[in-house]
Coordinates of C-alpha atoms (C1' of nucleotides) in Angstrom, one line a residue:
Chain A
X210 CA 121.6 73.4 100.1
X211 CA 121.4 74.6 103.6
X212 CA 118.9 77.4 104.6
X213 CA 118.0 78.7 108.0
X214 CA 115.4 80.6 109.8
X215 CA 116.9 82.7 112.6
X216 CA 114.3 84.5 114.8
X217 CA 115.1 86.4 117.9
X218 CA 113.0 85.3 120.8
X219 CA 111.7 88.7 121.8
X220 CA 108.0 88.2 121.2
X221 CA 105.5 86.2 119.3
X222 CA 106.1 84.8 115.9
X223 CA 104.7 87.5 113.6
X224 CA 103.0 86.5 110.3
X225 CA 105.7 88.3 108.4
X226 CA 108.4 86.2 110.0
X227 CA 106.2 83.2 109.7
X228 CA 106.1 83.8 105.9
X229 CA 109.9 84.1 105.9
X230 CA 110.1 80.8 107.8
X231 CA 107.7 79.2 105.3
X232 CA 109.6 80.4 102.3
X233 CA 112.8 79.0 103.8
X234 CA 111.1 75.8 104.5
X235 CA 109.6 75.5 101.1
X236 CA 112.9 76.1 99.5
X237 CA 114.7 73.5 101.6
X238 CA 111.9 70.9 101.2
X239 CA 111.5 71.5 97.5
X240 CA 115.2 71.2 96.8
X241 CA 116.1 68.4 99.2
X242 CA 118.0 70.8 101.3
X243 CA 118.4 71.2 105.0
X244 CA 116.4 73.6 107.1
X245 CA 118.1 74.9 110.2
X246 CA 116.5 76.8 113.0
X247 CA 118.7 79.1 115.0
X248 CA 117.8 81.4 117.9
X249 CA 119.4 84.8 117.8
X250 CA 119.1 85.6 121.5
X251 CA 121.9 88.0 122.0
X252 CA 119.7 90.8 123.1
X253 CA 119.8 89.8 126.8
X254 CA 117.3 92.5 127.7
X255 CA 114.5 91.4 125.4
X256 CA 115.0 87.7 124.8
X257 CA 113.0 85.3 126.8
X258 CA 112.8 81.6 127.0
X259 CA 109.0 81.7 126.9
X260 CA 109.1 83.6 123.6
X261 CA 111.6 81.0 122.2
X262 CA 109.2 78.2 123.2
X263 CA 106.3 80.0 121.7
X264 CA 108.1 80.4 118.4
X265 CA 109.0 76.8 118.2
X266 CA 105.5 75.9 119.0
X267 CA 104.1 78.2 116.4
X268 CA 106.4 76.8 113.7
X269 CA 105.4 73.2 114.6
X270 CA 101.7 74.2 114.5
X271 CA 102.2 75.6 111.0
X272 CA 103.7 72.3 110.0
X273 CA 107.2 73.7 109.4
X274 CA 109.7 71.2 110.8
X275 CA 113.4 71.7 111.0
X276 CA 116.3 69.3 110.6
X277 CA 118.6 71.0 113.1
X278 CA 117.7 73.4 115.9
X279 CA 118.0 74.3 119.5
X280 CA 115.6 71.6 120.6
X281 CA 117.0 68.7 118.6
X282 CA 120.6 69.6 118.1
X283 CA 122.6 68.8 115.0
X284 CA 126.2 68.6 113.9
X285 CA 126.5 72.3 113.6
X286 CA 125.2 73.2 117.0
X287 CA 124.6 74.7 119.4
X288 CA 121.7 76.6 117.8
X289 CA 121.3 79.3 120.3
X290 CA 123.6 82.2 119.9
X291 CA 124.2 82.7 123.6
X292 CA 125.7 79.2 123.7
X293 CA 128.1 80.1 120.9
X294 CA 129.9 83.0 122.6
X295 CA 133.4 81.5 122.5
X296 CA 133.1 81.2 118.7
X297 CA 132.4 84.9 118.3
X298 CA 135.3 85.8 120.6
X299 CA 137.6 83.5 118.7
X300 CA 136.7 85.1 115.3
X301 CA 136.9 88.6 116.7
X302 CA 140.4 87.8 118.0
X303 CA 141.3 86.6 114.6
X304 CA 140.2 89.8 113.0
X305 CA 141.9 91.8 115.7
X306 CA 145.2 90.0 115.0
X307 CA 144.8 90.5 111.3
X308 CA 144.3 94.2 111.8
X309 CA 140.7 94.0 110.5
X310 CA 139.2 95.0 113.8
X311 CA 140.1 97.3 116.7
X312 CA 139.1 98.2 120.2
X313 CA 136.8 101.1 120.6
X314 CA 136.6 103.0 123.8
X315 CA 134.0 105.6 122.7
X316 CA 131.2 106.1 125.2
X317 CA 127.7 105.3 124.1
X318 CA 126.7 108.9 124.9
X319 CA 129.4 110.4 122.6
X320 CA 128.4 108.0 119.9
X321 CA 124.7 108.9 120.2
X322 CA 125.6 112.6 120.1
X323 CA 127.5 112.4 116.9
X324 CA 124.8 110.2 115.4
X325 CA 122.2 112.9 116.2
X326 CA 124.4 115.6 114.8
X327 CA 124.7 113.7 111.5
X328 CA 121.0 113.2 111.3
X329 CA 120.5 116.9 111.9
X330 CA 122.9 117.8 109.2
X331 CA 121.3 115.5 106.7
X332 CA 124.2 113.1 106.6
X333 CA 124.1 109.4 106.9
X334 CA 125.2 108.6 110.4
X335 CA 128.3 106.5 110.5
X336 CA 131.1 105.9 113.0
X337 CA 133.7 108.6 112.7
X338 CA 136.6 106.1 113.3
X339 CA 137.8 107.9 116.4
X340 CA 139.5 104.8 117.9
X341 CA 140.6 103.4 114.6
X342 CA 144.1 104.7 114.9
X343 CA 144.9 104.0 118.5
X344 CA 148.0 101.9 118.6
X345 CA 147.0 98.3 119.0
X346 CA 149.5 97.6 121.8
X347 CA 148.2 100.6 123.7
X348 CA 144.6 99.6 123.2
X349 CA 145.4 96.1 124.4
X350 CA 147.0 97.5 127.6
X351 CA 144.0 99.7 128.2
X352 CA 141.7 96.7 127.8
X353 CA 144.0 94.6 130.1
X354 CA 143.8 97.5 132.6
X355 CA 140.1 96.9 132.8
X356 CA 138.8 99.7 130.5
X357 CA 135.5 98.7 128.9
X358 CA 135.8 98.4 125.1
X359 CA 133.8 97.2 122.1
X360 CA 135.5 95.7 119.1
X361 CA 134.8 97.3 115.8
X362 CA 135.3 96.0 112.2
X363 CA 138.0 97.9 110.3
X364 CA 136.6 98.6 106.9
X365 CA 139.6 98.5 104.6
X366 CA 138.0 98.4 101.2
X367 CA 137.4 101.5 99.1
X368 CA 135.1 100.2 96.4
X369 CA 131.4 99.9 96.4
X370 CA 130.0 96.5 97.4
X371 CA 127.7 94.7 95.0
X372 CA 125.7 91.6 95.4
X373 CA 123.1 89.8 93.4
X374 CA 119.9 89.3 95.3
X375 CA 117.9 86.3 94.2
X376 CA 114.7 88.3 94.2
X377 CA 115.9 91.9 93.5
X378 CA 118.8 91.5 91.2
X379 CA 122.0 93.5 91.6
X380 CA 122.2 95.8 94.6
X381 CA 125.1 98.2 95.0
X382 CA 126.1 100.1 98.1
X383 CA 128.6 102.9 98.2
X384 CA 131.3 102.0 100.6
X385 CA 131.1 105.5 102.1
X386 CA 127.7 104.6 103.5
X387 CA 129.3 102.0 105.7
X388 CA 131.1 103.0 108.9
X389 CA 133.2 100.7 111.1
X390 CA 130.5 98.7 112.9
X391 CA 130.6 96.9 116.1
X392 CA 131.5 93.2 116.2
X393 CA 131.6 92.5 119.9
X394 CA 129.9 94.8 122.4
X395 CA 131.4 95.9 125.6
X396 CA 129.4 93.2 127.4
X397 CA 131.1 90.6 125.3
X398 CA 128.0 89.7 123.4
X399 CA 128.3 89.8 119.6
X400 CA 126.4 92.4 117.6
X401 CA 123.9 91.1 115.1
X402 CA 125.9 91.5 111.9
X403 CA 128.9 89.7 113.3
X404 CA 126.9 86.9 114.9
X405 CA 124.9 86.1 111.8
X406 CA 128.0 85.9 109.6
X407 CA 130.0 83.8 112.0
X408 CA 127.1 81.5 112.4
X409 CA 126.1 81.3 108.8
X410 CA 129.7 80.4 108.0
X411 CA 130.1 77.9 110.7
X412 CA 126.7 76.3 109.9
X413 CA 127.5 76.1 106.2
X414 CA 124.4 78.1 105.2
X415 CA 124.3 78.4 101.4
X416 CA 121.2 80.5 100.9
X417 CA 120.0 83.3 103.2
X418 CA 116.3 84.1 102.8
X419 CA 115.2 86.9 105.0
X420 CA 113.2 90.1 105.3
X421 CA 113.8 93.1 103.1
X422 CA 114.8 95.1 106.3
X423 CA 118.1 93.3 106.1
X424 CA 119.1 94.6 102.7
X425 CA 121.2 97.4 104.2
X426 CA 123.0 94.9 106.4
X427 CA 124.0 92.7 103.6
X428 CA 127.0 94.7 102.3
X429 CA 128.4 94.8 105.8
X430 CA 128.0 91.1 106.1
X431 CA 129.6 90.5 102.7
X432 CA 132.6 92.6 103.9
X433 CA 132.8 90.3 106.9
X434 CA 132.7 87.2 104.8
X435 CA 135.6 88.5 102.9
X436 CA 137.6 89.4 106.0
X437 CA 136.9 86.0 107.4
X438 CA 138.0 84.3 104.2
X439 CA 134.7 82.7 103.7
X440 CA 132.5 82.5 100.7
X441 CA 129.2 84.5 101.0
X442 CA 126.0 82.6 100.6
X443 CA 123.3 83.6 98.1
X444 CA 120.9 86.2 99.4
X445 CA 117.2 86.5 98.9
X446 CA 115.4 89.4 100.5
X447 CA 111.6 89.1 100.8
X448 CA 109.5 92.2 100.7
X449 CA 107.6 93.1 103.8
X450 CA 104.0 92.3 104.8
X451 CA 101.9 95.4 105.3
X452 CA 98.6 96.0 107.0
X453 CA 95.5 97.3 105.1
X454 CA 96.7 100.9 105.7
X455 CA 100.1 100.1 104.1
X456 CA 101.8 100.4 107.4
X457 CA 103.9 97.4 108.6
X458 CA 101.5 94.8 110.0
X459 CA 101.2 95.0 113.7
X460 CA 98.9 94.3 116.6
X461 CA 96.8 97.3 116.0
X462 CA 95.7 95.7 112.7
X463 CA 94.1 93.0 114.9
X464 CA 95.5 89.5 114.7
X465 CA 99.1 89.7 113.5
X466 CA 100.9 86.8 115.2
X467 CA 100.6 83.2 114.5
X468 CA 99.4 82.6 118.0
X469 CA 96.6 85.1 117.4
X470 CA 95.4 83.3 114.4
X471 CA 95.6 79.9 116.1
X472 CA 93.6 81.3 119.0
X473 CA 90.9 82.5 116.7
X474 CA 90.5 79.2 115.1
X475 CA 92.3 79.7 111.8
X476 CA 93.6 76.3 110.5
X477 CA 97.3 76.1 110.0
X478 CA 96.9 74.9 106.4
X479 CA 94.8 78.0 105.7
X480 CA 97.3 80.4 107.1
X481 CA 100.2 78.6 105.4
X482 CA 98.5 78.5 102.0
X483 CA 97.5 82.2 102.3
X484 CA 101.0 83.2 103.3
X485 CA 102.6 81.2 100.5
X486 CA 100.5 83.1 98.0
X487 CA 101.4 86.5 99.5
X488 CA 104.2 87.5 97.2
X489 CA 104.4 84.4 95.2
X490 CA 102.3 82.2 93.0
X491 CA 102.7 78.8 91.5
X492 CA 102.8 80.5 88.1
X493 CA 99.2 79.9 87.2
X494 CA 95.8 80.8 88.7
X495 CA 95.7 78.1 91.4
X496 CA 94.8 79.4 94.8
X497 CA 94.4 76.3 96.9
X498 CA 97.7 74.5 96.9
X499 CA 98.7 71.7 99.4
X500 CA 101.9 72.0 101.2
X501 CA 103.9 69.4 99.4
X502 CA 102.8 70.9 96.1
X503 CA 103.9 74.4 97.3
X504 CA 107.3 73.0 98.1
X505 CA 107.6 71.2 94.8
X506 CA 106.9 74.4 92.9
X507 CA 108.5 77.1 95.0
X508 CA 111.3 79.1 93.6
X509 CA 112.7 82.1 95.4
X510 CA 113.4 83.8 92.1
X511 CA 109.7 83.9 91.5
X512 CA 108.9 85.9 94.7
X513 CA 107.5 89.4 94.0
X514 CA 109.6 92.4 94.7
X515 CA 106.8 94.6 95.9
X516 CA 105.4 94.6 99.4
X517 CA 102.3 92.7 100.1
X518 CA 99.2 93.9 101.9
X519 CA 97.7 91.3 104.3
X520 CA 94.1 90.6 103.4
X521 CA 92.1 89.1 106.3
X522 CA 89.1 88.5 104.0
X523 CA 91.1 86.3 101.7
X524 CA 92.5 84.4 104.7
X525 CA 89.0 83.9 106.0
X526 CA 87.9 82.6 102.6
X527 CA 90.8 80.1 102.7
X528 CA 90.0 79.1 106.2
X529 CA 86.3 78.5 105.3
X530 CA 87.6 76.3 102.5
X531 CA 89.9 74.3 104.7
X532 CA 87.3 73.9 107.4
X533 CA 85.0 72.3 104.9
X534 CA 87.8 70.0 103.8
X535 CA 88.7 69.0 107.3
X536 CA 87.1 65.9 109.0
X537 CA 84.2 66.5 111.4
X538 CA 86.3 64.8 114.0
X539 CA 89.1 67.3 113.9
X540 CA 86.9 70.3 113.8
X541 CA 84.8 68.9 116.6
X542 CA 88.0 68.8 118.8
X543 CA 89.0 72.2 117.8
X544 CA 85.6 73.6 118.6
X545 CA 85.8 72.5 122.3
X546 CA 87.9 75.4 123.6
X547 CA 85.7 78.0 121.8
X548 CA 82.5 76.4 123.0
X549 CA 83.9 76.2 126.5
X550 CA 84.8 79.9 126.5
X551 CA 81.3 80.7 125.4
X552 CA 80.0 78.7 128.4
X553 CA 78.4 76.1 126.2
X554 CA 80.6 73.3 127.4
X555 CA 81.6 72.8 131.0
X556 CA 85.4 72.8 131.3
X557 CA 85.3 69.7 133.4
X558 CA 83.0 67.9 131.1
X559 CA 83.8 64.4 129.9
X560 CA 84.9 64.0 126.3
X561 CA 82.7 60.9 125.9
X562 CA 81.3 59.4 122.7
X563 CA 77.9 61.1 123.1
X564 CA 79.4 64.5 123.5
X565 CA 81.7 63.8 120.5
X566 CA 78.8 62.7 118.4
X567 CA 76.9 65.8 119.4
X568 CA 79.8 68.1 118.5
X569 CA 80.4 66.4 115.2
X570 CA 76.8 66.9 114.4
X571 CA 77.3 70.6 114.8
X572 CA 80.2 70.7 112.4
X573 CA 78.2 70.9 109.2
X574 CA 76.5 74.1 110.5
X575 CA 80.0 75.6 111.0
X576 CA 81.7 74.4 107.9
X577 CA 81.9 77.0 105.3
X578 CA 79.7 79.5 107.2
X579 CA 82.2 80.7 109.7
X580 CA 85.4 82.6 109.0
X581 CA 87.2 81.3 112.1
X582 CA 86.3 78.7 114.7
X583 CA 86.0 81.5 117.3
X584 CA 82.9 82.6 115.6
X585 CA 81.3 79.1 116.0
X586 CA 79.6 79.7 119.3
X587 CA 77.6 82.6 117.9
X588 CA 76.6 80.5 114.9
X589 CA 75.6 77.6 117.2
X590 CA 73.8 79.8 119.6
X591 CA 70.3 78.5 118.8
X592 CA 71.6 75.0 119.3
X593 CA 72.9 75.6 122.8
X594 CA 70.5 78.0 124.1
X595 CA 67.1 77.0 125.3
X596 CA 65.2 80.3 124.7
X597 CA 64.1 79.6 121.1
X598 CA 62.5 76.2 122.1
X599 CA 60.8 77.9 124.9
X600 CA 59.5 80.4 122.5
X601 CA 58.0 77.7 120.4
X602 CA 56.3 76.1 123.3
X603 CA 55.0 79.5 124.3
X604 CA 53.9 80.3 120.8
X605 CA 52.0 77.0 120.7
X606 CA 49.8 78.4 123.4
X607 CA 49.7 82.0 122.3
X608 CA 49.1 81.7 118.5
X609 CA 46.2 79.3 118.7
X610 CA 45.4 76.1 116.8
X611 CA 46.9 76.9 113.4
X612 CA 50.4 77.6 114.7
X613 CA 50.2 74.8 117.1
X614 CA 49.3 72.5 114.4
X615 CA 52.1 73.6 112.2
X616 CA 54.6 73.2 115.0
X617 CA 53.5 69.7 115.7
X618 CA 53.7 69.0 112.1
X619 CA 57.3 70.0 112.0
X620 CA 58.2 67.9 114.9
X621 CA 56.4 64.9 113.5
X622 CA 57.9 65.4 110.1
X623 CA 61.4 65.7 111.5
X624 CA 61.0 62.7 113.7
X625 CA 59.9 60.6 110.8
X626 CA 62.7 61.8 108.5
X627 CA 65.5 61.8 110.9
X628 CA 64.9 58.4 112.6
X629 CA 67.3 55.8 111.6
X630 CA 69.5 57.8 109.3
X631 CA 72.5 60.1 109.7
X632 CA 71.4 63.3 111.3
X633 CA 71.9 66.7 110.0
X634 CA 72.4 66.1 106.4
X635 CA 71.0 68.5 103.9
X636 CA 68.9 65.8 102.4
X637 CA 67.2 64.9 105.6
X638 CA 66.2 68.5 106.1
X639 CA 65.0 68.8 102.6
X640 CA 62.7 65.8 103.1
X641 CA 61.5 67.2 106.4
X642 CA 60.7 70.5 104.9
X643 CA 58.9 68.7 102.1
X644 CA 56.7 66.8 104.5
X645 CA 56.1 69.8 106.6
X646 CA 54.8 71.7 103.6
X647 CA 52.4 68.9 102.8
X648 CA 51.2 68.6 106.3
X649 CA 50.7 72.2 106.9
X650 CA 49.3 73.3 103.6
X651 CA 49.1 77.0 103.5
X652 CA 49.1 77.4 107.2
X653 CA 52.4 78.5 108.4
X654 CA 55.7 77.9 106.8
X655 CA 58.4 75.6 107.8
X656 CA 61.8 76.3 106.6
X657 CA 64.8 74.1 106.9
X658 CA 68.1 75.0 108.2
X659 CA 71.0 72.8 108.9
X660 CA 70.5 71.6 112.4
X661 CA 67.3 73.3 113.1
X662 CA 63.8 73.7 111.7
X663 CA 62.5 77.2 111.6
X664 CA 58.8 77.7 112.0
X665 CA 57.1 80.8 111.0
X666 CA 53.7 81.7 112.2
X667 CA 50.8 81.5 109.8
X668 CA 50.4 85.2 109.1
X669 CA 52.7 87.2 111.2
X670 CA 54.5 86.9 114.5
X671 CA 58.0 86.1 115.4
X672 CA 60.1 83.6 113.7
X673 CA 60.5 80.5 115.8
X674 CA 63.2 78.0 115.9
X675 CA 62.4 74.4 116.7
X676 CA 65.5 72.8 117.7
X677 CA 64.5 69.3 117.0
X678 CA 67.9 67.9 116.2
X679 CA 69.5 69.6 119.1
X680 CA 66.8 68.3 121.4
X681 CA 67.1 64.9 120.0
X682 CA 70.8 64.7 120.3
X683 CA 70.9 66.6 123.6
X684 CA 68.4 64.2 125.1
X685 CA 70.9 61.4 124.4
X686 CA 73.7 63.2 126.2
X687 CA 74.5 61.9 129.7
X688 CA 74.8 64.6 132.3
X689 CA 78.4 63.8 132.6
X690 CA 79.1 65.2 129.2
X691 CA 79.5 68.6 130.5
X692 CA 77.1 70.3 128.1
X693 CA 75.2 72.3 130.8
X694 CA 73.0 74.3 128.4
X695 CA 71.9 71.1 126.8
X696 CA 71.2 69.4 130.0
X697 CA 67.7 70.8 129.9
X698 CA 67.1 69.1 126.6
X699 CA 65.6 66.0 128.2
X700 CA 63.0 68.2 129.6
X701 CA 62.5 70.1 126.4
X702 CA 62.2 66.9 124.5
X703 CA 59.6 65.7 126.9
X704 CA 57.7 68.9 126.4
X705 CA 57.7 68.6 122.7
X706 CA 56.7 65.0 123.0
X707 CA 53.8 66.1 125.2
X708 CA 52.8 68.7 122.5
X709 CA 52.9 65.9 120.0
X710 CA 50.7 63.7 122.2
X711 CA 48.3 66.5 122.4
X712 CA 48.0 66.5 118.7
Chain B
rG1016 C1' 117.7 114.6 106.0
rU1017 C1' 120.9 110.7 103.4
rC1018 C1' 121.2 105.9 101.1
rC1019 C1' 118.5 101.6 99.2
rC1020 C1' 114.2 99.1 97.3
rC1021 C1' 109.3 98.9 95.0
rA1022 C1' 105.1 100.5 91.6
rU1023 C1' 99.0 95.8 86.9
rC1024 C1' 91.6 96.0 89.4
rG1025 C1' 90.1 98.1 96.6
rU1026 C1' 93.6 93.6 97.9
rC1027 C1' 96.7 89.2 96.5
rC1028 C1' 98.7 87.2 92.1
rA1029 C1' 99.2 86.0 86.1
rG1030 C1' 101.5 88.7 82.4
rA1031 C1' 109.1 87.8 81.1
rG1032 C1' 107.8 93.4 73.3
rG1033 C1' 103.1 91.6 69.5
rC1034 C1' 98.9 85.8 72.2
rC1035 C1' 96.0 92.0 76.2
rU1036 C1' 89.4 94.8 73.6
rA1037 C1' 95.0 92.7 80.3
rG1038 C1' 93.5 86.8 83.0
rG1039 C1' 92.4 84.4 88.0
rA1040 C1' 91.3 84.8 93.3
rC1041 C1' 89.4 87.6 97.7
rG1042 C1' 86.0 91.4 98.6
rC1043 C1' 81.7 94.0 96.3
rG1044 C1' 76.9 94.2 93.0
rG1045 C1' 73.2 91.2 90.2
rC1046 C1' 70.8 86.6 88.9
rC1047 C1' 69.9 81.2 89.9
rC1048 C1' 69.2 77.5 93.6
rU1049 C1' 67.1 77.5 98.6
rU1050 C1' 60.1 79.6 101.1
rU1051 C1' 65.3 82.1 106.3
rC1052 C1' 70.7 82.6 106.9
rA1053 C1' 74.9 80.3 104.9
rA1054 C1' 77.0 77.1 101.1
rG1055 C1' 77.0 76.3 95.7
rG1056 C1' 76.3 77.8 90.3
rC1057 C1' 76.3 81.9 86.8
rU1058 C1' 77.2 86.9 85.9
rG1059 C1' 78.8 92.3 86.4
rA1060 C1' 81.7 96.6 87.9
rA1061 C1' 86.8 97.2 88.9
rA1062 C1' 93.8 98.1 87.1
rC1063 C1' 98.8 98.6 83.6
rA1064 C1' 100.5 105.8 88.8
rC1065 C1' 102.2 110.1 85.5
rG1066 C1' 105.6 112.2 81.7
rG1067 C1' 109.3 111.4 78.3
rG1068 C1' 112.0 108.2 75.3
rU1069 C1' 113.7 103.1 72.6
rU1070 C1' 110.9 100.1 68.9
rC1071 C1' 107.1 98.8 63.1
rG1072 C1' 104.9 97.7 67.9
rA1073 C1' 105.4 98.5 75.3
rA1074 C1' 101.8 96.6 81.0
rU1075 C1' 106.4 94.4 79.5
rC1076 C1' 113.1 97.9 78.0
rC1077 C1' 115.5 103.0 79.5
rC1078 C1' 115.2 108.0 82.0
rG1079 C1' 112.6 111.4 85.0
rU1080 C1' 108.4 112.7 88.3
rU1081 C1' 105.1 111.2 91.9
rG1082 C1' 103.6 107.8 95.4
rG1083 C1' 104.8 103.8 98.9
rG1084 C1' 108.2 100.9 101.8
rG1085 C1' 112.9 99.9 104.1
rA1086 C1' 117.6 101.3 106.5
rC1087 C1' 120.7 104.6 108.8
rA1088 C1' 122.4 101.6 117.0
rC1089 C1' 127.3 98.4 121.5
rC1090 C1' 118.3 95.8 118.5
rA1091 C1' 117.9 92.0 115.8

RNA sequence: GUCCCCAUCGUCCAGAGGCCUAGGACGCGGCCCUUUCAAGGCUGAAACACGGGUUCGAAUCCCGUUGGGGACACCA
């Protein structure tokens, strides 16, 4: 089995296309087939190299690798349509010689006018066949004389075209619906329908899995396969991905491209798992399914026929799940750009061990509590910003002996509990809270929180955060770590120590 | 406008004639745990679009209506 994903490099990889790529990949990997990546870059106005690079990068990030493609070659290459031009010309010449194609000299303006007229009259626009009957020899001489011409397919059949779609079943199209379409444009570049067929034949593609928007193209392509004397592959058309308002998913729905989700700190395994379950299920109620398992169980035949609405909430849920599953080490690394953007880390800061330990200590606070890593800075605000500690110190003076005592008790308790054991575990905070309760009696309340202890004044007053762990860890950070906001931690630690000494 | 496709909780899926007083997940409500917030556990509300058939029996099959989507380019 040979399947392919053939994006046109005219923008970012959209989640809808990513899902198509994923289903192709799952099919190939699950069946021991070959996954081919081909760039359909024949739209010279819109295709860009940057977009092509971005798409390959996004696919790699998602963990979808290909066996043959523009970057790595393969025996059916090249894998960029603009590098396959001679092939299309050759096949077009063949069809021309066989009388299954002809030169068309119609002007784009005339074509557009008749198209508009058809639309106005409620007819399906289709080429009138104006140039169909021009004598081939005459046409050739006009072309030789330098007259610009496109090459059109001559539809000779008179019967409806039927094919069996792997997900939709039999689909029949009345032949009257199909006009003679363009194979080669005036500029010599192939039109979509022609290029795909020539390539899919040449590349030995056996199953075509693509978006539902290609259903109407399929009968045309089948006609081409016949004219070319090639066997048509099996087709599977995936329903589209819609936004919450049931309109096709686009930028105005917020994140809609793979790059967007990556930038926001969605893990690839989360996006991939979510997308796999949009329109397909393993057949039971499982929701969290690892990639290899997805591939093992995937069958195109089981894909839903109806369109799917993209649900950011469910994606967020999956992402929280996968962030919890991920190692602290990995999440710590992924946190860096977000914390840097927030100004919590200096861009030039050294990624030394102390900084790494500090960031890893922050991970439990993030895990499961944040939808996407981009939300991490807000969640970690109290860790990185000095204001709340200053509040405590101020409060010690303002609230009088009772509050001061409670505050000191918290610091003492935490210091006792946290010394010599892994920091920031739930258990250590539980113990700390326990001790604080004993030490403070009914005066004041000390609540635990992963990474910080919250101190509430005896009767009223503002809630205060005592950032003991942050202070402690921060104090160990060398200035070179590039954690500017934490740099004052030494001082803050000293202040707390002084408060303790006072007690 | 014409052609094509689709139709189970708000959303994503399960359901391939009796197992359905329709199951799971996200989200939402409540309770528990936690003297905050999260996380976790338990629990609740929530759907077979409508109308005709076929059948002893329909969410499951057929037809129509309605609703949604797609396509009608020398763009892919």
